[in-house]
mmCIF file of C-alpha atoms and ligand atoms in Angstrom:
data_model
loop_
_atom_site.group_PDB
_atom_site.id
_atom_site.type_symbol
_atom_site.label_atom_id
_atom_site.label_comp_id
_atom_site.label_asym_id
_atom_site.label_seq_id
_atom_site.Cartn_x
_atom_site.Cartn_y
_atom_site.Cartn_z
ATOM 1 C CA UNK A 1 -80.877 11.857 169.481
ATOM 2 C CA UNK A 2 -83.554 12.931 172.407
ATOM 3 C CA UNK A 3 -83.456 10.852 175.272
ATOM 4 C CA UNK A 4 -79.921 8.865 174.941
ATOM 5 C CA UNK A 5 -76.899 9.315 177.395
ATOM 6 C CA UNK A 6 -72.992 8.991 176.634
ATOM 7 C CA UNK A 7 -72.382 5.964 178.106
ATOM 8 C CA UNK A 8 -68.746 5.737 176.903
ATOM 9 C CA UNK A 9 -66.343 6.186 174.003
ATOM 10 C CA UNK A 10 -64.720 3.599 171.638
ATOM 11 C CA UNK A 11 -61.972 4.109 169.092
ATOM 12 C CA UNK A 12 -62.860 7.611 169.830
ATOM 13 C CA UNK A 13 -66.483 7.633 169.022
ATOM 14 C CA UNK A 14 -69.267 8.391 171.098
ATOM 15 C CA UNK A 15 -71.739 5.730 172.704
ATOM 16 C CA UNK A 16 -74.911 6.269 173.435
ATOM 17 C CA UNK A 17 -77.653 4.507 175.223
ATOM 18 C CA UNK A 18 -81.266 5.521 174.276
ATOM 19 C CA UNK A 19 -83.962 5.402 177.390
ATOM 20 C CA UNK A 20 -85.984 2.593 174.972
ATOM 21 C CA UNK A 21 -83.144 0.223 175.039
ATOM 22 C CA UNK A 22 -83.260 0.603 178.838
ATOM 23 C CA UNK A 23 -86.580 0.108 178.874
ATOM 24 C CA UNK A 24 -86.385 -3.273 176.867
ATOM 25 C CA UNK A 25 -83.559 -4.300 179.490
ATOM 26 C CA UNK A 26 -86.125 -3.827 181.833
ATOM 27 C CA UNK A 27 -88.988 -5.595 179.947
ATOM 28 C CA UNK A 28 -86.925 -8.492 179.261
ATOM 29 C CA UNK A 29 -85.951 -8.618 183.226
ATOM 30 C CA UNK A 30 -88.761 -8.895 184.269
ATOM 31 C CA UNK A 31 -90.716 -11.237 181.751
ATOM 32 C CA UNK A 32 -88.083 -13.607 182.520
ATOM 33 C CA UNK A 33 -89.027 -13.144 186.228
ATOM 34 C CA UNK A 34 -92.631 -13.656 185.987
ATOM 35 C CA UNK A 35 -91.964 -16.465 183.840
ATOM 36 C CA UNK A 36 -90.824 -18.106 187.327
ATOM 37 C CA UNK A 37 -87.239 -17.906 186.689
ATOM 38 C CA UNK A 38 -84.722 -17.823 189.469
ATOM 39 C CA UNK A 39 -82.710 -14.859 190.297
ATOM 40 C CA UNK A 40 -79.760 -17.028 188.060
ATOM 41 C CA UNK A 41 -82.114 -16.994 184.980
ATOM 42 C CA UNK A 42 -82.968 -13.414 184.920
ATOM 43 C CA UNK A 43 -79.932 -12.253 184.880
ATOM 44 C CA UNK A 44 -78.634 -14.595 182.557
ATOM 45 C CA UNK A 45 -81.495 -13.704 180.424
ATOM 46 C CA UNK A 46 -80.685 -9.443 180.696
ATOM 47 C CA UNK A 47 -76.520 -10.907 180.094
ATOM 48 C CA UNK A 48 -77.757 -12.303 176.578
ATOM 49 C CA UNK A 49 -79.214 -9.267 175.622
ATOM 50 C CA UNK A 50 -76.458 -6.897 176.387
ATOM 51 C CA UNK A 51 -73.636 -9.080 174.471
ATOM 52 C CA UNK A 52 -75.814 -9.710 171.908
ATOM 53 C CA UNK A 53 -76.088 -5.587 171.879
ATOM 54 C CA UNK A 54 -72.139 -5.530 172.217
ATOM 55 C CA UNK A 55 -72.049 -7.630 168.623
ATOM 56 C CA UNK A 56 -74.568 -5.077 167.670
ATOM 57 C CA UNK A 57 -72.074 -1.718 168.848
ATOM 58 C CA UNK A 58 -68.728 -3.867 167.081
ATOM 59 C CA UNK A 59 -71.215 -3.991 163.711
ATOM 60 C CA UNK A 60 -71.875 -0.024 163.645
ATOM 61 C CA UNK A 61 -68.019 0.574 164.503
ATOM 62 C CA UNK A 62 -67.188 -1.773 161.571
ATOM 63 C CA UNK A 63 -69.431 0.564 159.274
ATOM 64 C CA UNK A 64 -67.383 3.719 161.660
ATOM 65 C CA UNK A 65 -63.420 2.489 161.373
ATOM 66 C CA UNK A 66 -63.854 1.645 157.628
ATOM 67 C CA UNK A 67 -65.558 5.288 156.670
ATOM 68 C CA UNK A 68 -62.907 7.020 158.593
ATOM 69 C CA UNK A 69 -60.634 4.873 156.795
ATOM 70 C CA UNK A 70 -62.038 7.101 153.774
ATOM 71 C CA UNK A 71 -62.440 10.326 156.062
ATOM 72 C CA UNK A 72 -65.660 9.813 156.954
ATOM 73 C CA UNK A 73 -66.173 10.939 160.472
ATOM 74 C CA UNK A 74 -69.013 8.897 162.805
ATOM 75 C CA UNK A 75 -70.741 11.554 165.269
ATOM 76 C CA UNK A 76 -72.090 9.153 167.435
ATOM 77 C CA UNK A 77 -73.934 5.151 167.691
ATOM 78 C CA UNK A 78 -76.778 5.085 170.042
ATOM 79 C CA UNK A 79 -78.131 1.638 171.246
ATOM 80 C CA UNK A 80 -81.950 1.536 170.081
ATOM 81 C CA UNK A 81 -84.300 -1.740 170.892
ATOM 82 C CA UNK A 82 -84.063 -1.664 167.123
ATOM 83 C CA UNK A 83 -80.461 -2.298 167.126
ATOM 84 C CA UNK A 84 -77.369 -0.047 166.583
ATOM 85 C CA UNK A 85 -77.513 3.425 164.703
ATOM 86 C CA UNK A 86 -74.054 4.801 163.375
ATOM 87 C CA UNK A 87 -74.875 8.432 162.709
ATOM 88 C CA UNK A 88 -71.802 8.470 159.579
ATOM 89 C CA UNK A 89 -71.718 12.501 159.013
ATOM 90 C CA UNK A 90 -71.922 11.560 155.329
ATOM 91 C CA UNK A 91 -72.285 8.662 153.360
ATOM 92 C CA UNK A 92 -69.906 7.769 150.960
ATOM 93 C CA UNK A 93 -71.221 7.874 147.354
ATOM 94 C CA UNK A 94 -68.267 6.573 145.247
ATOM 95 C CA UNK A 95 -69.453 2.769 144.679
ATOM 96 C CA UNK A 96 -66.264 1.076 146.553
ATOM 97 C CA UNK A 97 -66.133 3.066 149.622
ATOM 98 C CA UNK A 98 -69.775 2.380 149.947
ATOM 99 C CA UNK A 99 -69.423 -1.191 149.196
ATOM 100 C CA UNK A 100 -66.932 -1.388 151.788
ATOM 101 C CA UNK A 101 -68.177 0.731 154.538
ATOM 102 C CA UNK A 102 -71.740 -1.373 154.120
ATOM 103 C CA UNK A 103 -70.281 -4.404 153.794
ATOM 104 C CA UNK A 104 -67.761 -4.134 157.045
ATOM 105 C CA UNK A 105 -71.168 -4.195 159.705
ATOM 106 C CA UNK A 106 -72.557 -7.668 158.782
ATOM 107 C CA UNK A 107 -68.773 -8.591 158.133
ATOM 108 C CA UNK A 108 -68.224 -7.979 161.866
ATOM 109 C CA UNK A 109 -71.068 -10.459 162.887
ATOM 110 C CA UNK A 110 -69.294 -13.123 160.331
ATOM 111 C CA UNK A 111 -66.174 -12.890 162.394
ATOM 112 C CA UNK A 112 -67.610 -13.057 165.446
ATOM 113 C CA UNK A 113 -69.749 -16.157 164.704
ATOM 114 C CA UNK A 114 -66.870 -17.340 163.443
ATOM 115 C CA UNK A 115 -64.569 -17.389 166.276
ATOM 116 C CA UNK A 116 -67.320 -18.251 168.730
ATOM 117 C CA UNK A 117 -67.349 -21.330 166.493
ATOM 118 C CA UNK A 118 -63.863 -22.416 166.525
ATOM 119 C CA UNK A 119 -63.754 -21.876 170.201
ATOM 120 C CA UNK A 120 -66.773 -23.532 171.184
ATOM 121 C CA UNK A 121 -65.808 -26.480 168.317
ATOM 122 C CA UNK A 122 -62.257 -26.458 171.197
ATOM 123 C CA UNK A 123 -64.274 -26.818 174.380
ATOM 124 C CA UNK A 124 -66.177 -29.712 172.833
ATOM 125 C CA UNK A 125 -69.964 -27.846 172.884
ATOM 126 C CA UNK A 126 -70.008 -29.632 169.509
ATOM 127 C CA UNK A 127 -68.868 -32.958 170.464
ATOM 128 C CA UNK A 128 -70.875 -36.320 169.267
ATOM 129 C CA UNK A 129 -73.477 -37.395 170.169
ATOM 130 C CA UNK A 130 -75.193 -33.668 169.962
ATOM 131 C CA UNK A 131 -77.641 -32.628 172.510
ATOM 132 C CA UNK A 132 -79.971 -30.668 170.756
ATOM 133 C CA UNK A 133 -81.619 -29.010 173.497
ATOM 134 C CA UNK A 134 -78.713 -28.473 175.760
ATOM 135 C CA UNK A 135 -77.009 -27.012 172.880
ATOM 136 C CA UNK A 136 -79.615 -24.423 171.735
ATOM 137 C CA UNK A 137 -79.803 -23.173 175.381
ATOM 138 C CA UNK A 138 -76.310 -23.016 175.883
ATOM 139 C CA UNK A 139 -75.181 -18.970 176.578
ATOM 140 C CA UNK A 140 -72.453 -18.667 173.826
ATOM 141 C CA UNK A 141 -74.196 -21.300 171.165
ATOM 142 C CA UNK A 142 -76.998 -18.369 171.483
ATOM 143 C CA UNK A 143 -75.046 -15.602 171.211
ATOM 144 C CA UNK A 144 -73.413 -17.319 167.876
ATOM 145 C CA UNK A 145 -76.454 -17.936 166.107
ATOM 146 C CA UNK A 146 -78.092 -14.582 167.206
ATOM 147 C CA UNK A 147 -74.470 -12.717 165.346
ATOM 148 C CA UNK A 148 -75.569 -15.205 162.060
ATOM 149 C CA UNK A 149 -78.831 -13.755 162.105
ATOM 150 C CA UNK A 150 -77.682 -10.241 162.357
ATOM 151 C CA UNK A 151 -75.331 -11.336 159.352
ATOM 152 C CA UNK A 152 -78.114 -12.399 157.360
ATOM 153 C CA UNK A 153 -80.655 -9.901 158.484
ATOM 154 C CA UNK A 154 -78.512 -6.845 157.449
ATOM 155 C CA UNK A 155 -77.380 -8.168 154.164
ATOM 156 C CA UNK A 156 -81.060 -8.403 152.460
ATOM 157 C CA UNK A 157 -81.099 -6.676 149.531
ATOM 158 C CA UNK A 158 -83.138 -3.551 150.615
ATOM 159 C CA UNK A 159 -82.723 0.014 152.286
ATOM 160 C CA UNK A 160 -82.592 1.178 154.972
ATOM 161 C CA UNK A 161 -80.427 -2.549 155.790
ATOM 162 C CA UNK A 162 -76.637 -2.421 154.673
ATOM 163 C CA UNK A 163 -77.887 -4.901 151.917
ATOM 164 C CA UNK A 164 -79.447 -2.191 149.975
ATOM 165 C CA UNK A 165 -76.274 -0.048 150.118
ATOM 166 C CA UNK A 166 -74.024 -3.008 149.046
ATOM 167 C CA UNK A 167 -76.722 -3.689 146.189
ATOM 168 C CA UNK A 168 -76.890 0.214 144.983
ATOM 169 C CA UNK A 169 -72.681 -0.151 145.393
ATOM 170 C CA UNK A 170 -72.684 -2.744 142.767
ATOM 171 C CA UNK A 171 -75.373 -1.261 140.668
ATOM 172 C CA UNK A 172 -73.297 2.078 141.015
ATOM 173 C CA UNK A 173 -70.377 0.424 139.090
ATOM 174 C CA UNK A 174 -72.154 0.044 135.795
ATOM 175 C CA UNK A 175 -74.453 3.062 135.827
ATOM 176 C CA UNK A 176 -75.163 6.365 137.243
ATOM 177 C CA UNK A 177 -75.820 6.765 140.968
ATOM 178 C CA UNK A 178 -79.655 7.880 140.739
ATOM 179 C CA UNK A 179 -80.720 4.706 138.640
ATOM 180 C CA UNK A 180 -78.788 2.543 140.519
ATOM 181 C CA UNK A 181 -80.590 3.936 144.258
ATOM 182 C CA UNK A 182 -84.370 3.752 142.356
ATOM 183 C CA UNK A 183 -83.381 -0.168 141.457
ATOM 184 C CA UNK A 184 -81.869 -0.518 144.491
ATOM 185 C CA UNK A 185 -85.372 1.094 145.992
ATOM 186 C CA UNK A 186 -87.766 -0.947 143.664
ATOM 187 C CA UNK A 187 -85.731 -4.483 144.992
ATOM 188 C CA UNK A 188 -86.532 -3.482 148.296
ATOM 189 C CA UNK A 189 -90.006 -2.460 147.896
ATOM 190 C CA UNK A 190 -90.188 -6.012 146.150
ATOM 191 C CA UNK A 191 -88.543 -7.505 149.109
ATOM 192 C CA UNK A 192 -91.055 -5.619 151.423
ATOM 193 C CA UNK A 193 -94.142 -7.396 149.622
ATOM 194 C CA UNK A 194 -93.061 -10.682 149.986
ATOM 195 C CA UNK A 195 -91.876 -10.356 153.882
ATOM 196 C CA UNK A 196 -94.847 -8.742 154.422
ATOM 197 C CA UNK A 197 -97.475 -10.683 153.204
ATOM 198 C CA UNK A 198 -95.582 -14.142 154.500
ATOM 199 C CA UNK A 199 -94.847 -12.237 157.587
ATOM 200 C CA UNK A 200 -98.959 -12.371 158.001
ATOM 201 C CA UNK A 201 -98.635 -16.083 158.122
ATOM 202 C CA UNK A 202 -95.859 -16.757 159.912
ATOM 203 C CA UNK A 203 -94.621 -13.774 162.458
ATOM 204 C CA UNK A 204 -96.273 -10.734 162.999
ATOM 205 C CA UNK A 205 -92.845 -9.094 163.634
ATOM 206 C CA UNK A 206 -91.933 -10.071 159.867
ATOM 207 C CA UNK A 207 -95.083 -7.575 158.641
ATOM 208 C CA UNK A 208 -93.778 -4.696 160.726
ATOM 209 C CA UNK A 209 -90.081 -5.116 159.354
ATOM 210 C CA UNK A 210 -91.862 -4.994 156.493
ATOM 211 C CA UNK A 211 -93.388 -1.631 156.485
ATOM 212 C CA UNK A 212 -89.649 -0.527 157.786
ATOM 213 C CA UNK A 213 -88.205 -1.784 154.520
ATOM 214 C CA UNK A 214 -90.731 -0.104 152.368
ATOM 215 C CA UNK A 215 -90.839 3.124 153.801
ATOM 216 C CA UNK A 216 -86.572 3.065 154.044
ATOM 217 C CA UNK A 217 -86.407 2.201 150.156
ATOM 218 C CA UNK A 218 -88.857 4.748 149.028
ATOM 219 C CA UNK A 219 -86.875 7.560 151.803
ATOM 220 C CA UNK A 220 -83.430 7.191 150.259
ATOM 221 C CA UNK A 221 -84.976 6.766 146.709
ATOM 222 C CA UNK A 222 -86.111 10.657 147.420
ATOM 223 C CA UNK A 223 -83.156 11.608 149.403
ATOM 224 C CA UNK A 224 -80.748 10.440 146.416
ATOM 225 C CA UNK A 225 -82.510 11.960 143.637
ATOM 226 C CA UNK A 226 -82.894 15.558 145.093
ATOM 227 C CA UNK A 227 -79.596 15.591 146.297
ATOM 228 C CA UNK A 228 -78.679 14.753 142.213
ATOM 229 C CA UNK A 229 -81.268 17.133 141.478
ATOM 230 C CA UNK A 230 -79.360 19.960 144.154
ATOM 231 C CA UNK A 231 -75.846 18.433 142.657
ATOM 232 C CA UNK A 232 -73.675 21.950 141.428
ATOM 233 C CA UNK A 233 -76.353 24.634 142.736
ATOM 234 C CA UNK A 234 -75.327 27.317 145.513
ATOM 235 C CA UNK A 235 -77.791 29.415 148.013
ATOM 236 C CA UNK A 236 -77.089 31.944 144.502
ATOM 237 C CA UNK A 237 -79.140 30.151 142.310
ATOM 238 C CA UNK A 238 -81.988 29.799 145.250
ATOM 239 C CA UNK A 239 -81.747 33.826 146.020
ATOM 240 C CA UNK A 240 -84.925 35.534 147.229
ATOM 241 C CA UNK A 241 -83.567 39.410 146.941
ATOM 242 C CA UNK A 242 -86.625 40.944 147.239
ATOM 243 C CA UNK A 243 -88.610 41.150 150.291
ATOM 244 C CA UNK A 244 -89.545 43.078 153.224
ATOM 245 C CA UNK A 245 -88.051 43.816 156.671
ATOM 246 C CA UNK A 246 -88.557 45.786 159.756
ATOM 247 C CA UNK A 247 -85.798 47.576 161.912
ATOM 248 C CA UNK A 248 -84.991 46.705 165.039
ATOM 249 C CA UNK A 249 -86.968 49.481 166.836
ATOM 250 C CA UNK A 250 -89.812 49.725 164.686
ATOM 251 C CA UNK A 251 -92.994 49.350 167.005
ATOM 252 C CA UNK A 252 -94.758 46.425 166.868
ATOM 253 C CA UNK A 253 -97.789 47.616 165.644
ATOM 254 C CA UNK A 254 -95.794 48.313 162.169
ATOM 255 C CA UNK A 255 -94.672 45.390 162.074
ATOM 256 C CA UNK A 256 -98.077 43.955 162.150
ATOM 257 C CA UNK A 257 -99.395 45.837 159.605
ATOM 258 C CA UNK A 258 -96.594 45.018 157.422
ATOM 259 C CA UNK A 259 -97.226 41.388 157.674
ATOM 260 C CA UNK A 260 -101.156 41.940 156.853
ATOM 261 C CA UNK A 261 -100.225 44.042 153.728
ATOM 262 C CA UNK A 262 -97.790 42.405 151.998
ATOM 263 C CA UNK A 263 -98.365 38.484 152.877
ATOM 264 C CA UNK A 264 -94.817 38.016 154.254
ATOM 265 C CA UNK A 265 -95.473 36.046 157.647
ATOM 266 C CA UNK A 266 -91.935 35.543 157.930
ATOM 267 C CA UNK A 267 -90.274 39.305 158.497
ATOM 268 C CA UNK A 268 -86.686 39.619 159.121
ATOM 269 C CA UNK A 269 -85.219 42.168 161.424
ATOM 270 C CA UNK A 270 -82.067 44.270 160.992
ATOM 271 C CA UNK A 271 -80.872 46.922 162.930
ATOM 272 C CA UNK A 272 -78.786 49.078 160.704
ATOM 273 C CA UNK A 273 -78.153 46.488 158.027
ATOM 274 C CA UNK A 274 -77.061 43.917 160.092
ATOM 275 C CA UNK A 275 -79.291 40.948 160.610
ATOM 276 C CA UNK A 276 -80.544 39.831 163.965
ATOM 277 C CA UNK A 277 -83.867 37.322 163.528
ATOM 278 C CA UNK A 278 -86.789 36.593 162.333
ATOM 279 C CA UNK A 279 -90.256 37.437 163.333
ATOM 280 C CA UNK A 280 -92.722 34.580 162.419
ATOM 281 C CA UNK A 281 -96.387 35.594 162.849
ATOM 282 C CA UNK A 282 -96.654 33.325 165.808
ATOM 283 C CA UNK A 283 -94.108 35.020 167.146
ATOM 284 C CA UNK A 284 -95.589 38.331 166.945
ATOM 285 C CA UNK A 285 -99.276 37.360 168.037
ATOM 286 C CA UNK A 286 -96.810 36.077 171.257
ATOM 287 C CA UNK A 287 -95.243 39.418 171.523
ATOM 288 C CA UNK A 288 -98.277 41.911 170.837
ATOM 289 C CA UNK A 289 -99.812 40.122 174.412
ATOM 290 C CA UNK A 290 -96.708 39.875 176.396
ATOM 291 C CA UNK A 291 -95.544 42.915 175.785
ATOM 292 C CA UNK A 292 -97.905 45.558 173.712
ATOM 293 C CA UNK A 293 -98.037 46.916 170.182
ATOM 294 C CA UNK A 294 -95.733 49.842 171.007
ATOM 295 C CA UNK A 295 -92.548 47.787 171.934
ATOM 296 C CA UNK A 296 -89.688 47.759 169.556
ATOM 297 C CA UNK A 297 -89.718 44.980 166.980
ATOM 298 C CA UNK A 298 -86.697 43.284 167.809
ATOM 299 C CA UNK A 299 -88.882 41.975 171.237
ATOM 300 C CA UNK A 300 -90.675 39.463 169.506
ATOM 301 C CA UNK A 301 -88.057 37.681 167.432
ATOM 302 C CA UNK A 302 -88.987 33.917 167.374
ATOM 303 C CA UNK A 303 -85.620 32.493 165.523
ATOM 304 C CA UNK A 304 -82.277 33.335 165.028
ATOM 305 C CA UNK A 305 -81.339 31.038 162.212
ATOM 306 C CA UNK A 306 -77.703 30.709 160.851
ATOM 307 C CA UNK A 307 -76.972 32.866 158.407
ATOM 308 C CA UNK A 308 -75.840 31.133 154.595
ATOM 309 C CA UNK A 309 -72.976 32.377 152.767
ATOM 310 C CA UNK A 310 -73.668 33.028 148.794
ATOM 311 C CA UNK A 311 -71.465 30.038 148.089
ATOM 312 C CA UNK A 312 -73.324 27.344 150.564
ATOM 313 C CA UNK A 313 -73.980 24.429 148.455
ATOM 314 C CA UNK A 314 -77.757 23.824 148.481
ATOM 315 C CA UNK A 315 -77.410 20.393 149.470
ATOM 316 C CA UNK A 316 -76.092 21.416 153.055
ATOM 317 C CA UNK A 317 -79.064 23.920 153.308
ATOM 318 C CA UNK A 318 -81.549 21.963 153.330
ATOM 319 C CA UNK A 319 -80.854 19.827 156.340
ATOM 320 C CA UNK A 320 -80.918 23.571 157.771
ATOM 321 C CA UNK A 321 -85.074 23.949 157.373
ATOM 322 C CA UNK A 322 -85.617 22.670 160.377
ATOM 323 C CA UNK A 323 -86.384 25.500 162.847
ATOM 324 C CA UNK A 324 -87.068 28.198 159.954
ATOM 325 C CA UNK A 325 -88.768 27.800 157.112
ATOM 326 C CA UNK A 326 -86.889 30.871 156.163
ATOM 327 C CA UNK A 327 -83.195 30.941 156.104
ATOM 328 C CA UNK A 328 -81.262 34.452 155.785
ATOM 329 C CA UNK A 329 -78.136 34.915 153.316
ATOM 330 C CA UNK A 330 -75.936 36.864 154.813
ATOM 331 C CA UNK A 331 -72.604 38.970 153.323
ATOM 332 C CA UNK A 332 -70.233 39.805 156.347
ATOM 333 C CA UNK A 333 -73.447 40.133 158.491
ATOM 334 C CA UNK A 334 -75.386 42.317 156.327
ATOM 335 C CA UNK A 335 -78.856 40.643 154.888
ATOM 336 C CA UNK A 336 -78.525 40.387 151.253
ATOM 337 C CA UNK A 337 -81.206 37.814 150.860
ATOM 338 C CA UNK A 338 -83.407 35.119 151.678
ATOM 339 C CA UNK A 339 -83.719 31.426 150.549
ATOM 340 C CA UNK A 340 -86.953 28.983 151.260
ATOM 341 C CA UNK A 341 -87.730 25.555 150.408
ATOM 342 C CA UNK A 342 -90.236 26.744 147.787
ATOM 343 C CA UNK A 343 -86.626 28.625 145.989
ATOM 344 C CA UNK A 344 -84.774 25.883 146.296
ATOM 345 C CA UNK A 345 -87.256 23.985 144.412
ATOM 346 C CA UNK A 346 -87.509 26.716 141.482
ATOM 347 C CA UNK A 347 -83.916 26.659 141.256
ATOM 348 C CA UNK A 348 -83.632 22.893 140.584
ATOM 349 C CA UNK A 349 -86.869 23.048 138.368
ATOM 350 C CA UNK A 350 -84.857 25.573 136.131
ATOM 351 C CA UNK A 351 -81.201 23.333 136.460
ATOM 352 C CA UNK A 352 -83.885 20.973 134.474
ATOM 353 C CA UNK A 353 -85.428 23.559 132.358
ATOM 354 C CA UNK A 354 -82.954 25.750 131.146
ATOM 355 C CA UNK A 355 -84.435 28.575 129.047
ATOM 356 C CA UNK A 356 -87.242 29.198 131.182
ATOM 357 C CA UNK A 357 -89.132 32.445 132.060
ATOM 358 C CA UNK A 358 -86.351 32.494 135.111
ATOM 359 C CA UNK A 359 -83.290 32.418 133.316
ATOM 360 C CA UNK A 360 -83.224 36.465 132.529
ATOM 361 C CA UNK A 361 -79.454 35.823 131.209
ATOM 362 C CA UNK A 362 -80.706 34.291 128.122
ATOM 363 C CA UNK A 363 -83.581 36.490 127.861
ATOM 364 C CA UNK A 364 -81.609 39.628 127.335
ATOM 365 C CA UNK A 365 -78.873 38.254 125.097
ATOM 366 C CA UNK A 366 -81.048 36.649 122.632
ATOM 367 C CA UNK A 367 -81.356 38.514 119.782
ATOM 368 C CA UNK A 368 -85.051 40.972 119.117
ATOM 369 C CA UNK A 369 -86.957 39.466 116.350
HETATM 370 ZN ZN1 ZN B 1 -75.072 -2.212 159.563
#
């Protein structure tokens, strides 16, 4: 993520701090200054925050040690204002890994609550008569309560919160994964309404969780069903074999032309078969005024995208659109083909259409009337 610095490693996993959460430190420093606290207070304030954000790193490496437990690797958790982000490099789809990786975050904060309890329930915090007010400012009483909420908070029923993913995990057992993710999506959506429209009269902040929730339940509604939808197709069934390109010493003005003829903004350039980049048509309008129509072709190459083997599954191509709209397929180097979001959508449209205009297989083989 932009903006975040290493800050250290646990259990092997990176840490990361992002410049927000720094900012918030700040915020929170100095609100509690201008509030007329002491020196004492503010610090005691920014100390609350950052073990409360400790709970919050030991919830994300819950969710970490249990996926690797299933070989799951965890590239990194960065510290957000938001709370913790595990970035898992893939999410476990079989229904008990998933129940178990989701369920081990909020798990975490349980524990912890729990043996803040017992220990405070030792020093006597909780000892008769209660002090209300004493107790709800002590440090540790605070820090207790704020792991229950976390708990709570994390285990509502709705995506993007580990709730939703224990919910879909259960759902998962008894029917297929897409149906379970769209309820799962629907009882967040639901969820959404309700926070959102008591959030107007109770907390503001409610209404803005609220628009989180909806958005995250409709996102990995959409996310789930294409990658069904991609499920058993390869860069081979999402092929573009026929288009232009220019050599690598072609002059620009060529190059140019070729683009106004034919339509093809996105050119690729190979220099005796071998493929070195694309040319977008911002790229060349760059190149024609920096360095002249004359100059060879391979000047004004924009993107150097990786190439895709025949055998890439689509679902790990399209993380890949990014940078380039247009992705090359290469075979030991050599260009045989192209593959853009707009193929990768035919090709699922005819996984779900079989006998289509596309499918020239079936085409040929079926007997002449
Ligand atoms: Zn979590």
């Amino acid at each position: 993520m932009k903006w975040s610095w290493n800050i250290g490693k646990i259990a092997g996993i990176d840490v990361r701090i992002h410049l927000t959460f720094l900012l918030l430190l700040i915020f929170i420093g100095f609100s509690a200054y201008s509030a007329g606290g002491s020196i004492e207070s503010v610090l005691l304030e920014l100390a609350f925050v950052l073990v409360l954000f400790l709970s919050v790193v030991l919830h994300e490496l819950g969710h970490a040690l249990v996926a690797r437990r299933f070989g799951f690797s965890t590239k990194d958790i960065t510290l957000l204002p938001i709370g913790g982000l595990a970035r898992l490099e893939k999410m476990p789809e079989e229904p008990k890994q998933e129940l178990l990786v989701a369920g081990a975050g909020p798990l975490v904060n349980v524990v912890i609550s729990g043996v803040l309890f017992v220990v405070l329930l030792l020093a006597g915090t909780f000892a008769l008569p209660l002090n209300l007010t004493s107790l709800l400012n002590n440090f540790w009483v605070r820090i207790l309560s704020a792991n229950l909420t976390l708990a709570v908070f994390n285990l509502i029923p709705a995506f993007p919160m580990d709730g939703g993913r224990v919910l879909r995990a259960f759902l998962s057992i008894r029917m297929d994964h897409v149906k379970a993710t769209r309820i799962a999506a629907n009882v967040g959506r639901g969820i959404a309404v309700v926070m959102g429209i008591a959030g107007f009269f109770i907390n503001p902040w409610l209404v803005l969780t609220a628009l989180f929730v909806w958005y995250g339940a409709g996102a990995e509604a959409q996310s789930t069903s294409l990658k069904a939808g991609l499920h058993g197709l390869t860069v081979r069934d999402a092929l573009v074999s026929q288009f232009y390109q220019v050599e690598a010493n072609q002059p620009l003005d060529s190059v140019f032309q070729l683009m106004m003829q034919t339509g093809q903004y996105t050119l690729p350039v190979t220099s005796n078969g071998h493929f070195l980049g694309f040319i977008r048509r911002s790229d060349l309008q760059a190149a024609l005024q920096r360095v002249g129509n004359r100059a060879p072709s391979y000047s004004a190459i924009g993107v150097e995208p990786k190439g895709l083997a025949l055998d890439t599954p689509l679902t790990d191509v399209l993380p890949q659109f990014g940078s380039s709209r247009v992705l090359p397929v290469l075979d030991n180097r050599a260009l045989i083909g192209l593959v853009t979001p707009e193929s990768v959508q035919q090709s699922m449209w005819l996984k779900t259409h079989p006998n289509q205009p596309g499918d020239y297989q079936t085409e040929k083989d079926a007997p002449s009337t």
